[in-house]
Amino acid sequence: MDVPGPVSRRAAAAAVLLRTARVPRECWFLPTALLCAYGFFASLRPSEPFLTPYLLGPDKNLSEREEPKPDRLLVLKVLWNDFLMCYSSRPLLCWSVWWALSTCGYFQVVNYTQGLWEKVMPSRYAAIYNGGVEAVSTLLGAVAVFAVGYIKISWSTWGEMTLSLFSLLIAAAVYIMDTVGNIWVCYASYVVFRIIYMLLITIATFQIAANLSMERYALVFGVNTFIALALQTLLTLIVVDASGLGLEITTQFLIYAGYFALIAVVFLASGAVSIMKKCRKLEDPESSSQVTTS
């Protein structure tokens, strides 16, 4: 006897789905055979018996002798000495600090900008062009990176002031993207943001590499990347995560704009001090020569 009501209808629908989902018995053989063949050939490894003799050949500079393990304390000591030697250079330290701080902020903006755009213009109400904006910003950023090779400037003198100015422009772009409730203005601000960052990160990477030997590239860029990711994790926990402040997306971007503005202020102060020191060094020989002639 059938049970009337919605329960019987759900049971009937489930039975129909089960009947339509059944696969004929003869259809299981071919997929099973293919999987077995794949597992057999993946585990076959016909070159395995010949690999070791090949690597131990006279032209490979390898041997079966087990080399003594290096002293871990000695390795850490050498690594630490290299770390101190690299970051004792003021230009390298300056560019590395900006590299780590700006990369942290860049990752935050790029990771959460889709959420901001969704709030400004919900995708269910209008056509969106988020993917096209990402592509255009990448293309224009590449053009800017290509053009930077033709810029003639003394980065040792004006580098920090340049970082300060463009960090301020990044802060302005993020602030406009956050406060103006127009999706096209958001798109334009995002393109400007990415162009400036890609331009500066290329210059920073070149300046860091110019102050290093090739053997220390991995150390410095690895440390810079680790610091950037650690700062990003901390910023995410404080600003985004529910266990922290859990702020709304607009408030988050307001904080990111302030973050880049703070970077601009720091490098403005550092650049001003650096320029003043260089001006004093230029004045000292003149004053000393005057004292000598008198």
PDB file of C-alpha atoms in Angstrom:
ATOM      1  CA  MET A   1       0.000   0.000   0.000  1.00  0.00           C
ATOM      2  CA  ASP A   2       1.420   3.383  -1.013  1.00  0.00           C
ATOM      3  CA  VAL A   3       1.969   6.023   1.615  1.00  0.00           C
ATOM      4  CA  PRO A   4       0.372   9.298   0.496  1.00  0.00           C
ATOM      5  CA  GLY A   5       2.036  12.648   0.876  1.00  0.00           C
ATOM      6  CA  PRO A   6       5.500  14.147   0.272  1.00  0.00           C
ATOM      7  CA  VAL A   7       7.292  11.133   1.818  1.00  0.00           C
ATOM      8  CA  SER A   8       6.034   8.780  -0.882  1.00  0.00           C
ATOM      9  CA  ARG A   9       6.927  11.283  -3.607  1.00  0.00           C
ATOM     10  CA  ARG A  10      10.513  11.612  -2.301  1.00  0.00           C
ATOM     11  CA  ALA A  11      10.823   7.806  -2.142  1.00  0.00           C
ATOM     12  CA  ALA A  12       9.582   7.455  -5.714  1.00  0.00           C
ATOM     13  CA  ALA A  13      12.034  10.124  -6.931  1.00  0.00           C
ATOM     14  CA  ALA A  14      14.891   8.361  -5.167  1.00  0.00           C
ATOM     15  CA  ALA A  15      13.952   5.067  -6.790  1.00  0.00           C
ATOM     16  CA  VAL A  16      13.934   6.688 -10.243  1.00  0.00           C
ATOM     17  CA  LEU A  17      17.386   8.183  -9.634  1.00  0.00           C
ATOM     18  CA  LEU A  18      18.732   4.817  -8.523  1.00  0.00           C
ATOM     19  CA  ARG A  19      17.377   3.111 -11.628  1.00  0.00           C
ATOM     20  CA  THR A  20      18.839   5.745 -13.958  1.00  0.00           C
ATOM     21  CA  ALA A  21      22.201   5.719 -12.143  1.00  0.00           C
ATOM     22  CA  ARG A  22      22.708   1.976 -12.589  1.00  0.00           C
ATOM     23  CA  VAL A  23      25.520   1.077 -14.962  1.00  0.00           C
ATOM     24  CA  PRO A  24      25.304  -2.078 -17.061  1.00  0.00           C
ATOM     25  CA  ARG A  25      27.601  -4.837 -15.942  1.00  0.00           C
ATOM     26  CA  GLU A  26      29.455  -4.940 -19.232  1.00  0.00           C
ATOM     27  CA  CYS A  27      30.605  -1.272 -18.784  1.00  0.00           C
ATOM     28  CA  TRP A  28      32.881  -1.923 -15.802  1.00  0.00           C
ATOM     29  CA  PHE A  29      35.418  -4.073 -17.636  1.00  0.00           C
ATOM     30  CA  LEU A  30      37.059  -1.426 -19.851  1.00  0.00           C
ATOM     31  CA  PRO A  31      37.708   1.221 -17.093  1.00  0.00           C
ATOM     32  CA  THR A  32      39.031  -1.482 -14.777  1.00  0.00           C
ATOM     33  CA  ALA A  33      41.364  -2.836 -17.469  1.00  0.00           C
ATOM     34  CA  LEU A  34      42.670   0.655 -18.240  1.00  0.00           C
ATOM     35  CA  LEU A  35      43.361   1.378 -14.568  1.00  0.00           C
ATOM     36  CA  CYS A  36      45.191  -1.939 -14.149  1.00  0.00           C
ATOM     37  CA  ALA A  37      47.272  -1.289 -17.259  1.00  0.00           C
ATOM     38  CA  TYR A  38      48.159   2.184 -16.035  1.00  0.00           C
ATOM     39  CA  GLY A  39      49.231   0.857 -12.631  1.00  0.00           C
ATOM     40  CA  PHE A  40      51.336  -1.872 -14.261  1.00  0.00           C
ATOM     41  CA  PHE A  41      53.211   0.431 -16.641  1.00  0.00           C
ATOM     42  CA  ALA A  42      53.623   3.137 -13.989  1.00  0.00           C
ATOM     43  CA  SER A  43      55.347   0.617 -11.703  1.00  0.00           C
ATOM     44  CA  LEU A  44      57.344  -1.098 -14.453  1.00  0.00           C
ATOM     45  CA  ARG A  45      60.257   1.433 -14.602  1.00  0.00           C
ATOM     46  CA  PRO A  46      62.376  -0.365 -17.205  1.00  0.00           C
ATOM     47  CA  SER A  47      65.296   2.048 -16.744  1.00  0.00           C
ATOM     48  CA  GLU A  48      65.649   1.385 -13.009  1.00  0.00           C
ATOM     49  CA  PRO A  49      68.361  -1.361 -13.243  1.00  0.00           C
ATOM     50  CA  PHE A  50      70.488   0.815 -15.529  1.00  0.00           C
ATOM     51  CA  LEU A  51      70.122   4.100 -13.634  1.00  0.00           C
ATOM     52  CA  THR A  52      72.742   3.517 -10.932  1.00  0.00           C
ATOM     53  CA  PRO A  53      75.509   2.292 -13.302  1.00  0.00           C
ATOM     54  CA  TYR A  54      74.793   5.243 -15.562  1.00  0.00           C
ATOM     55  CA  LEU A  55      75.107   7.766 -12.721  1.00  0.00           C
ATOM     56  CA  LEU A  56      78.325   6.121 -11.505  1.00  0.00           C
ATOM     57  CA  GLY A  57      79.947   6.492 -14.926  1.00  0.00           C
ATOM     58  CA  PRO A  58      83.384   8.137 -15.213  1.00  0.00           C
ATOM     59  CA  ASP A  59      81.969  11.387 -16.597  1.00  0.00           C
ATOM     60  CA  LYS A  60      79.326  11.952 -13.866  1.00  0.00           C
ATOM     61  CA  ASN A  61      81.663  12.765 -10.943  1.00  0.00           C
ATOM     62  CA  LEU A  62      79.670  10.556  -8.546  1.00  0.00           C
ATOM     63  CA  SER A  63      80.709   7.607  -6.396  1.00  0.00           C
ATOM     64  CA  GLU A  64      79.144   4.985  -4.129  1.00  0.00           C
ATOM     65  CA  ARG A  65      81.192   6.195  -1.185  1.00  0.00           C
ATOM     66  CA  GLU A  66      79.077   7.847   1.494  1.00  0.00           C
ATOM     67  CA  GLU A  67      80.320  11.326   2.219  1.00  0.00           C
ATOM     68  CA  PRO A  68      80.504  12.485   5.855  1.00  0.00           C
ATOM     69  CA  LYS A  69      77.585  14.593   6.941  1.00  0.00           C
ATOM     70  CA  PRO A  70      78.407  18.273   7.452  1.00  0.00           C
ATOM     71  CA  ASP A  71      78.356  19.711  10.925  1.00  0.00           C
ATOM     72  CA  ARG A  72      74.944  21.340  11.408  1.00  0.00           C
ATOM     73  CA  LEU A  73      76.281  23.974  13.767  1.00  0.00           C
ATOM     74  CA  LEU A  74      78.948  24.905  11.262  1.00  0.00           C
ATOM     75  CA  VAL A  75      76.372  25.189   8.486  1.00  0.00           C
ATOM     76  CA  LEU A  76      74.135  27.399  10.631  1.00  0.00           C
ATOM     77  CA  LYS A  77      77.116  29.551  11.592  1.00  0.00           C
ATOM     78  CA  VAL A  78      78.093  30.060   7.949  1.00  0.00           C
ATOM     79  CA  LEU A  79      74.479  30.830   7.047  1.00  0.00           C
ATOM     80  CA  TRP A  80      74.187  33.353   9.859  1.00  0.00           C
ATOM     81  CA  ASN A  81      77.448  35.047   8.855  1.00  0.00           C
ATOM     82  CA  ASP A  82      76.214  35.322   5.270  1.00  0.00           C
ATOM     83  CA  PHE A  83      72.918  36.742   6.525  1.00  0.00           C
ATOM     84  CA  LEU A  84      74.679  39.430   8.555  1.00  0.00           C
ATOM     85  CA  MET A  85      77.044  40.233   5.702  1.00  0.00           C
ATOM     86  CA  CYS A  86      74.194  40.645   3.216  1.00  0.00           C
ATOM     87  CA  TYR A  87      71.938  42.802   5.372  1.00  0.00           C
ATOM     88  CA  SER A  88      74.761  44.971   6.695  1.00  0.00           C
ATOM     89  CA  SER A  89      74.605  46.790   3.357  1.00  0.00           C
ATOM     90  CA  ARG A  90      72.265  49.748   3.804  1.00  0.00           C
ATOM     91  CA  PRO A  91      71.036  49.891   0.171  1.00  0.00           C
ATOM     92  CA  LEU A  92      70.289  46.174   0.180  1.00  0.00           C
ATOM     93  CA  LEU A  93      68.536  46.433   3.546  1.00  0.00           C
ATOM     94  CA  CYS A  94      66.444  49.361   2.324  1.00  0.00           C
ATOM     95  CA  TRP A  95      65.282  47.640  -0.859  1.00  0.00           C
ATOM     96  CA  SER A  96      64.697  44.357   0.979  1.00  0.00           C
ATOM     97  CA  VAL A  97      62.518  46.019   3.613  1.00  0.00           C
ATOM     98  CA  TRP A  98      60.382  47.658   0.940  1.00  0.00           C
ATOM     99  CA  TRP A  99      60.282  44.369  -1.008  1.00  0.00           C
ATOM    100  CA  ALA A 100      58.955  42.423   1.990  1.00  0.00           C
ATOM    101  CA  LEU A 101      56.510  45.070   3.230  1.00  0.00           C
ATOM    102  CA  SER A 102      55.029  45.903  -0.168  1.00  0.00           C
ATOM    103  CA  THR A 103      54.751  42.260  -1.216  1.00  0.00           C
ATOM    104  CA  CYS A 104      52.744  41.573   1.935  1.00  0.00           C
ATOM    105  CA  GLY A 105      50.327  44.392   1.117  1.00  0.00           C
ATOM    106  CA  TYR A 106      50.180  43.432  -2.549  1.00  0.00           C
ATOM    107  CA  PHE A 107      49.173  39.862  -1.742  1.00  0.00           C
ATOM    108  CA  GLN A 108      46.425  41.090   0.567  1.00  0.00           C
ATOM    109  CA  VAL A 109      44.953  43.461  -2.004  1.00  0.00           C
ATOM    110  CA  VAL A 110      45.117  40.927  -4.847  1.00  0.00           C
ATOM    111  CA  ASN A 111      43.645  38.122  -2.724  1.00  0.00           C
ATOM    112  CA  TYR A 112      40.626  40.092  -1.495  1.00  0.00           C
ATOM    113  CA  THR A 113      39.927  42.546  -4.308  1.00  0.00           C
ATOM    114  CA  GLN A 114      37.356  40.190  -5.848  1.00  0.00           C
ATOM    115  CA  GLY A 115      35.345  40.413  -2.654  1.00  0.00           C
ATOM    116  CA  LEU A 116      35.458  44.202  -2.794  1.00  0.00           C
ATOM    117  CA  TRP A 117      34.309  44.239  -6.417  1.00  0.00           C
ATOM    118  CA  GLU A 118      31.487  41.870  -5.559  1.00  0.00           C
ATOM    119  CA  LYS A 119      30.330  44.301  -2.890  1.00  0.00           C
ATOM    120  CA  VAL A 120      30.550  47.304  -5.229  1.00  0.00           C
ATOM    121  CA  MET A 121      28.837  45.537  -8.135  1.00  0.00           C
ATOM    122  CA  PRO A 122      27.262  42.128  -7.363  1.00  0.00           C
ATOM    123  CA  SER A 123      27.794  39.719 -10.235  1.00  0.00           C
ATOM    124  CA  ARG A 124      24.157  38.557 -10.174  1.00  0.00           C
ATOM    125  CA  TYR A 125      22.922  42.019 -11.103  1.00  0.00           C
ATOM    126  CA  ALA A 126      25.282  43.019 -13.926  1.00  0.00           C
ATOM    127  CA  ALA A 127      28.012  41.775 -16.234  1.00  0.00           C
ATOM    128  CA  ILE A 128      31.462  41.878 -14.657  1.00  0.00           C
ATOM    129  CA  TYR A 129      34.890  42.084 -16.249  1.00  0.00           C
ATOM    130  CA  ASN A 130      37.136  40.983 -13.403  1.00  0.00           C
ATOM    131  CA  GLY A 131      39.137  38.554 -15.520  1.00  0.00           C
ATOM    132  CA  GLY A 132      39.658  41.124 -18.264  1.00  0.00           C
ATOM    133  CA  VAL A 133      40.887  43.673 -15.734  1.00  0.00           C
ATOM    134  CA  GLU A 134      43.392  41.161 -14.370  1.00  0.00           C
ATOM    135  CA  ALA A 135      44.666  40.496 -17.893  1.00  0.00           C
ATOM    136  CA  VAL A 136      44.911  44.184 -18.813  1.00  0.00           C
ATOM    137  CA  SER A 137      46.706  45.061 -15.585  1.00  0.00           C
ATOM    138  CA  THR A 138      49.217  42.265 -16.159  1.00  0.00           C
ATOM    139  CA  LEU A 139      49.841  43.382 -19.744  1.00  0.00           C
ATOM    140  CA  LEU A 140      50.274  47.055 -18.844  1.00  0.00           C
ATOM    141  CA  GLY A 141      52.487  46.093 -15.925  1.00  0.00           C
ATOM    142  CA  ALA A 142      54.727  44.158 -18.298  1.00  0.00           C
ATOM    143  CA  VAL A 143      54.939  47.198 -20.585  1.00  0.00           C
ATOM    144  CA  ALA A 144      55.887  49.383 -17.605  1.00  0.00           C
ATOM    145  CA  VAL A 145      58.561  46.895 -16.556  1.00  0.00           C
ATOM    146  CA  PHE A 146      59.987  46.957 -20.084  1.00  0.00           C
ATOM    147  CA  ALA A 147      59.992  50.765 -20.118  1.00  0.00           C
ATOM    148  CA  VAL A 148      61.766  51.080 -16.772  1.00  0.00           C
ATOM    149  CA  GLY A 149      65.004  49.981 -18.440  1.00  0.00           C
ATOM    150  CA  TYR A 150      65.110  53.324 -20.231  1.00  0.00           C
ATOM    151  CA  ILE A 151      64.797  55.382 -17.043  1.00  0.00           C
ATOM    152  CA  LYS A 152      68.086  57.020 -16.086  1.00  0.00           C
ATOM    153  CA  ILE A 153      68.160  57.842 -12.386  1.00  0.00           C
ATOM    154  CA  SER A 154      70.621  57.511  -9.531  1.00  0.00           C
ATOM    155  CA  TRP A 155      68.831  54.893  -7.463  1.00  0.00           C
ATOM    156  CA  SER A 156      71.450  55.112  -4.710  1.00  0.00           C
ATOM    157  CA  THR A 157      70.448  58.751  -4.148  1.00  0.00           C
ATOM    158  CA  TRP A 158      66.789  58.917  -5.077  1.00  0.00           C
ATOM    159  CA  GLY A 159      65.737  55.307  -4.583  1.00  0.00           C
ATOM    160  CA  GLU A 160      64.120  55.741  -1.165  1.00  0.00           C
ATOM    161  CA  MET A 161      62.299  58.909  -2.201  1.00  0.00           C
ATOM    162  CA  THR A 162      61.021  57.090  -5.301  1.00  0.00           C
ATOM    163  CA  LEU A 163      59.785  54.217  -3.158  1.00  0.00           C
ATOM    164  CA  SER A 164      58.067  56.705  -0.875  1.00  0.00           C
ATOM    165  CA  LEU A 165      56.346  58.549  -3.721  1.00  0.00           C
ATOM    166  CA  PHE A 166      55.090  55.456  -5.491  1.00  0.00           C
ATOM    167  CA  SER A 167      54.041  53.788  -2.239  1.00  0.00           C
ATOM    168  CA  LEU A 168      51.911  56.864  -1.616  1.00  0.00           C
ATOM    169  CA  LEU A 169      50.384  56.484  -5.087  1.00  0.00           C
ATOM    170  CA  ILE A 170      49.625  52.838  -4.305  1.00  0.00           C
ATOM    171  CA  ALA A 171      47.947  53.915  -1.063  1.00  0.00           C
ATOM    172  CA  ALA A 172      45.866  56.466  -2.999  1.00  0.00           C
ATOM    173  CA  ALA A 173      44.834  53.848  -5.572  1.00  0.00           C
ATOM    174  CA  VAL A 174      43.744  51.404  -2.872  1.00  0.00           C
ATOM    175  CA  TYR A 175      41.877  54.156  -1.007  1.00  0.00           C
ATOM    176  CA  ILE A 176      40.012  55.260  -4.155  1.00  0.00           C
ATOM    177  CA  MET A 177      39.162  51.661  -4.989  1.00  0.00           C
ATOM    178  CA  ASP A 178      37.715  51.265  -1.501  1.00  0.00           C
ATOM    179  CA  THR A 179      35.767  54.501  -1.092  1.00  0.00           C
ATOM    180  CA  VAL A 180      34.376  55.231  -4.573  1.00  0.00           C
ATOM    181  CA  GLY A 181      31.372  53.015  -5.173  1.00  0.00           C
ATOM    182  CA  ASN A 182      31.855  52.778  -8.933  1.00  0.00           C
ATOM    183  CA  ILE A 183      33.082  49.506 -10.405  1.00  0.00           C
ATOM    184  CA  TRP A 184      34.878  51.178 -13.311  1.00  0.00           C
ATOM    185  CA  VAL A 185      36.790  53.443 -10.944  1.00  0.00           C
ATOM    186  CA  CYS A 186      37.666  50.330  -8.931  1.00  0.00           C
ATOM    187  CA  TYR A 187      38.936  48.634 -12.066  1.00  0.00           C
ATOM    188  CA  ALA A 188      41.050  51.653 -13.062  1.00  0.00           C
ATOM    189  CA  SER A 189      42.497  52.000  -9.556  1.00  0.00           C
ATOM    190  CA  TYR A 190      43.372  48.317  -9.483  1.00  0.00           C
ATOM    191  CA  VAL A 191      45.183  48.580 -12.827  1.00  0.00           C
ATOM    192  CA  VAL A 192      47.188  51.561 -11.543  1.00  0.00           C
ATOM    193  CA  PHE A 193      47.944  49.671  -8.332  1.00  0.00           C
ATOM    194  CA  ARG A 194      49.319  46.635 -10.160  1.00  0.00           C
ATOM    195  CA  ILE A 195      51.313  48.665 -12.680  1.00  0.00           C
ATOM    196  CA  ILE A 196      53.084  50.609  -9.936  1.00  0.00           C
ATOM    197  CA  TYR A 197      53.792  47.517  -7.882  1.00  0.00           C
ATOM    198  CA  MET A 198      55.150  45.525 -10.828  1.00  0.00           C
ATOM    199  CA  LEU A 199      57.321  48.480 -11.810  1.00  0.00           C
ATOM    200  CA  LEU A 200      58.774  48.949  -8.338  1.00  0.00           C
ATOM    201  CA  ILE A 201      59.222  45.269  -7.544  1.00  0.00           C
ATOM    202  CA  THR A 202      61.282  44.895 -10.721  1.00  0.00           C
ATOM    203  CA  ILE A 203      63.505  47.803  -9.727  1.00  0.00           C
ATOM    204  CA  ALA A 204      63.803  46.476  -6.169  1.00  0.00           C
ATOM    205  CA  THR A 205      64.728  42.993  -7.386  1.00  0.00           C
ATOM    206  CA  PHE A 206      67.408  44.421  -9.663  1.00  0.00           C
ATOM    207  CA  GLN A 207      68.836  46.648  -6.939  1.00  0.00           C
ATOM    208  CA  ILE A 208      68.965  43.766  -4.460  1.00  0.00           C
ATOM    209  CA  ALA A 209      70.674  41.500  -6.987  1.00  0.00           C
ATOM    210  CA  ALA A 210      73.165  44.237  -7.878  1.00  0.00           C
ATOM    211  CA  ASN A 211      74.374  44.341  -4.257  1.00  0.00           C
ATOM    212  CA  LEU A 212      74.782  40.563  -3.981  1.00  0.00           C
ATOM    213  CA  SER A 213      76.952  37.792  -5.267  1.00  0.00           C
ATOM    214  CA  MET A 214      75.063  35.088  -7.134  1.00  0.00           C
ATOM    215  CA  GLU A 215      75.659  32.554  -4.348  1.00  0.00           C
ATOM    216  CA  ARG A 216      73.568  34.630  -1.930  1.00  0.00           C
ATOM    217  CA  TYR A 217      70.523  35.238  -4.154  1.00  0.00           C
ATOM    218  CA  ALA A 218      68.579  32.332  -2.678  1.00  0.00           C
ATOM    219  CA  LEU A 219      69.343  33.400   0.894  1.00  0.00           C
ATOM    220  CA  VAL A 220      68.245  37.019   0.536  1.00  0.00           C
ATOM    221  CA  PHE A 221      65.199  36.480  -1.646  1.00  0.00           C
ATOM    222  CA  GLY A 222      64.188  33.517   0.492  1.00  0.00           C
ATOM    223  CA  VAL A 223      64.384  35.606   3.670  1.00  0.00           C
ATOM    224  CA  ASN A 224      62.512  38.494   2.040  1.00  0.00           C
ATOM    225  CA  THR A 225      59.750  36.174   0.832  1.00  0.00           C
ATOM    226  CA  PHE A 226      59.486  34.496   4.234  1.00  0.00           C
ATOM    227  CA  ILE A 227      59.134  37.871   5.981  1.00  0.00           C
ATOM    228  CA  ALA A 228      56.497  38.973   3.447  1.00  0.00           C
ATOM    229  CA  LEU A 229      54.441  35.804   3.937  1.00  0.00           C
ATOM    230  CA  ALA A 230      54.807  35.954   7.722  1.00  0.00           C
ATOM    231  CA  LEU A 231      53.553  39.550   7.730  1.00  0.00           C
ATOM    232  CA  GLN A 232      50.700  38.619   5.411  1.00  0.00           C
ATOM    233  CA  THR A 233      49.682  35.773   7.696  1.00  0.00           C
ATOM    234  CA  LEU A 234      49.737  38.092  10.702  1.00  0.00           C
ATOM    235  CA  LEU A 235      47.768  40.771   8.849  1.00  0.00           C
ATOM    236  CA  THR A 236      45.193  38.197   7.736  1.00  0.00           C
ATOM    237  CA  LEU A 237      44.757  36.871  11.258  1.00  0.00           C
ATOM    238  CA  ILE A 238      44.263  40.353  12.672  1.00  0.00           C
ATOM    239  CA  VAL A 239      42.153  41.987   9.979  1.00  0.00           C
ATOM    240  CA  VAL A 240      40.345  39.232   8.073  1.00  0.00           C
ATOM    241  CA  ASP A 241      40.050  36.133  10.218  1.00  0.00           C
ATOM    242  CA  ALA A 242      37.004  35.709  12.460  1.00  0.00           C
ATOM    243  CA  SER A 243      39.278  34.918  15.411  1.00  0.00           C
ATOM    244  CA  GLY A 244      40.758  38.407  15.019  1.00  0.00           C
ATOM    245  CA  LEU A 245      38.872  41.575  14.190  1.00  0.00           C
ATOM    246  CA  GLY A 246      36.949  40.015  11.286  1.00  0.00           C
ATOM    247  CA  LEU A 247      36.406  43.385   9.619  1.00  0.00           C
ATOM    248  CA  GLU A 248      34.215  44.091   6.619  1.00  0.00           C
ATOM    249  CA  ILE A 249      35.868  44.160   3.221  1.00  0.00           C
ATOM    250  CA  THR A 250      35.691  47.947   2.886  1.00  0.00           C
ATOM    251  CA  THR A 251      37.318  48.447   6.275  1.00  0.00           C
ATOM    252  CA  GLN A 252      40.006  45.943   5.339  1.00  0.00           C
ATOM    253  CA  PHE A 253      40.945  47.917   2.236  1.00  0.00           C
ATOM    254  CA  LEU A 254      40.978  51.121   4.234  1.00  0.00           C
ATOM    255  CA  ILE A 255      43.579  49.481   6.475  1.00  0.00           C
ATOM    256  CA  TYR A 256      45.573  48.331   3.439  1.00  0.00           C
ATOM    257  CA  ALA A 257      45.604  51.889   2.112  1.00  0.00           C
ATOM    258  CA  GLY A 258      46.873  53.111   5.480  1.00  0.00           C
ATOM    259  CA  TYR A 259      49.470  50.321   5.442  1.00  0.00           C
ATOM    260  CA  PHE A 260      50.959  51.556   2.157  1.00  0.00           C
ATOM    261  CA  ALA A 261      50.753  55.162   3.373  1.00  0.00           C
ATOM    262  CA  LEU A 262      52.801  54.147   6.425  1.00  0.00           C
ATOM    263  CA  ILE A 263      55.392  52.554   4.131  1.00  0.00           C
ATOM    264  CA  ALA A 264      55.543  55.822   2.189  1.00  0.00           C
ATOM    265  CA  VAL A 265      56.122  57.845   5.378  1.00  0.00           C
ATOM    266  CA  VAL A 266      58.873  55.490   6.581  1.00  0.00           C
ATOM    267  CA  PHE A 267      60.787  55.667   3.308  1.00  0.00           C
ATOM    268  CA  LEU A 268      60.245  59.409   3.021  1.00  0.00           C
ATOM    269  CA  ALA A 269      61.961  59.899   6.383  1.00  0.00           C
ATOM    270  CA  SER A 270      64.715  57.431   5.518  1.00  0.00           C
ATOM    271  CA  GLY A 271      65.283  59.017   2.106  1.00  0.00           C
ATOM    272  CA  ALA A 272      65.433  62.528   3.586  1.00  0.00           C
ATOM    273  CA  VAL A 273      68.054  61.429   6.125  1.00  0.00           C
ATOM    274  CA  SER A 274      70.068  59.691   3.398  1.00  0.00           C
ATOM    275  CA  ILE A 275      70.040  62.748   1.125  1.00  0.00           C
ATOM    276  CA  MET A 276      71.048  65.038   4.005  1.00  0.00           C
ATOM    277  CA  LYS A 277      74.011  62.803   4.822  1.00  0.00           C
ATOM    278  CA  LYS A 278      75.172  62.819   1.225  1.00  0.00           C
ATOM    279  CA  CYS A 279      74.865  66.609   1.041  1.00  0.00           C
ATOM    280  CA  ARG A 280      76.992  66.953   4.167  1.00  0.00           C
ATOM    281  CA  LYS A 281      79.633  64.659   2.689  1.00  0.00           C
ATOM    282  CA  LEU A 282      79.752  66.866  -0.394  1.00  0.00           C
ATOM    283  CA  GLU A 283      80.134  69.998   1.766  1.00  0.00           C
ATOM    284  CA  ASP A 284      82.874  68.578   4.012  1.00  0.00           C
ATOM    285  CA  PRO A 285      85.655  68.533   1.361  1.00  0.00           C
ATOM    286  CA  GLU A 286      84.891  72.152   0.457  1.00  0.00           C
ATOM    287  CA  SER A 287      85.072  73.288   4.094  1.00  0.00           C
ATOM    288  CA  SER A 288      88.263  71.356   4.685  1.00  0.00           C
ATOM    289  CA  SER A 289      89.863  72.853   1.590  1.00  0.00           C
ATOM    290  CA  GLN A 290      88.938  76.345   2.790  1.00  0.00           C
ATOM    291  CA  VAL A 291      90.552  75.669   6.143  1.00  0.00           C
ATOM    292  CA  THR A 292      93.703  74.441   4.402  1.00  0.00           C
ATOM    293  CA  THR A 293      94.019  77.535   2.169  1.00  0.00           C
ATOM    294  CA  SER A 294      93.465  79.902   5.072  1.00  0.00           C
TER     295      SER A 294
END
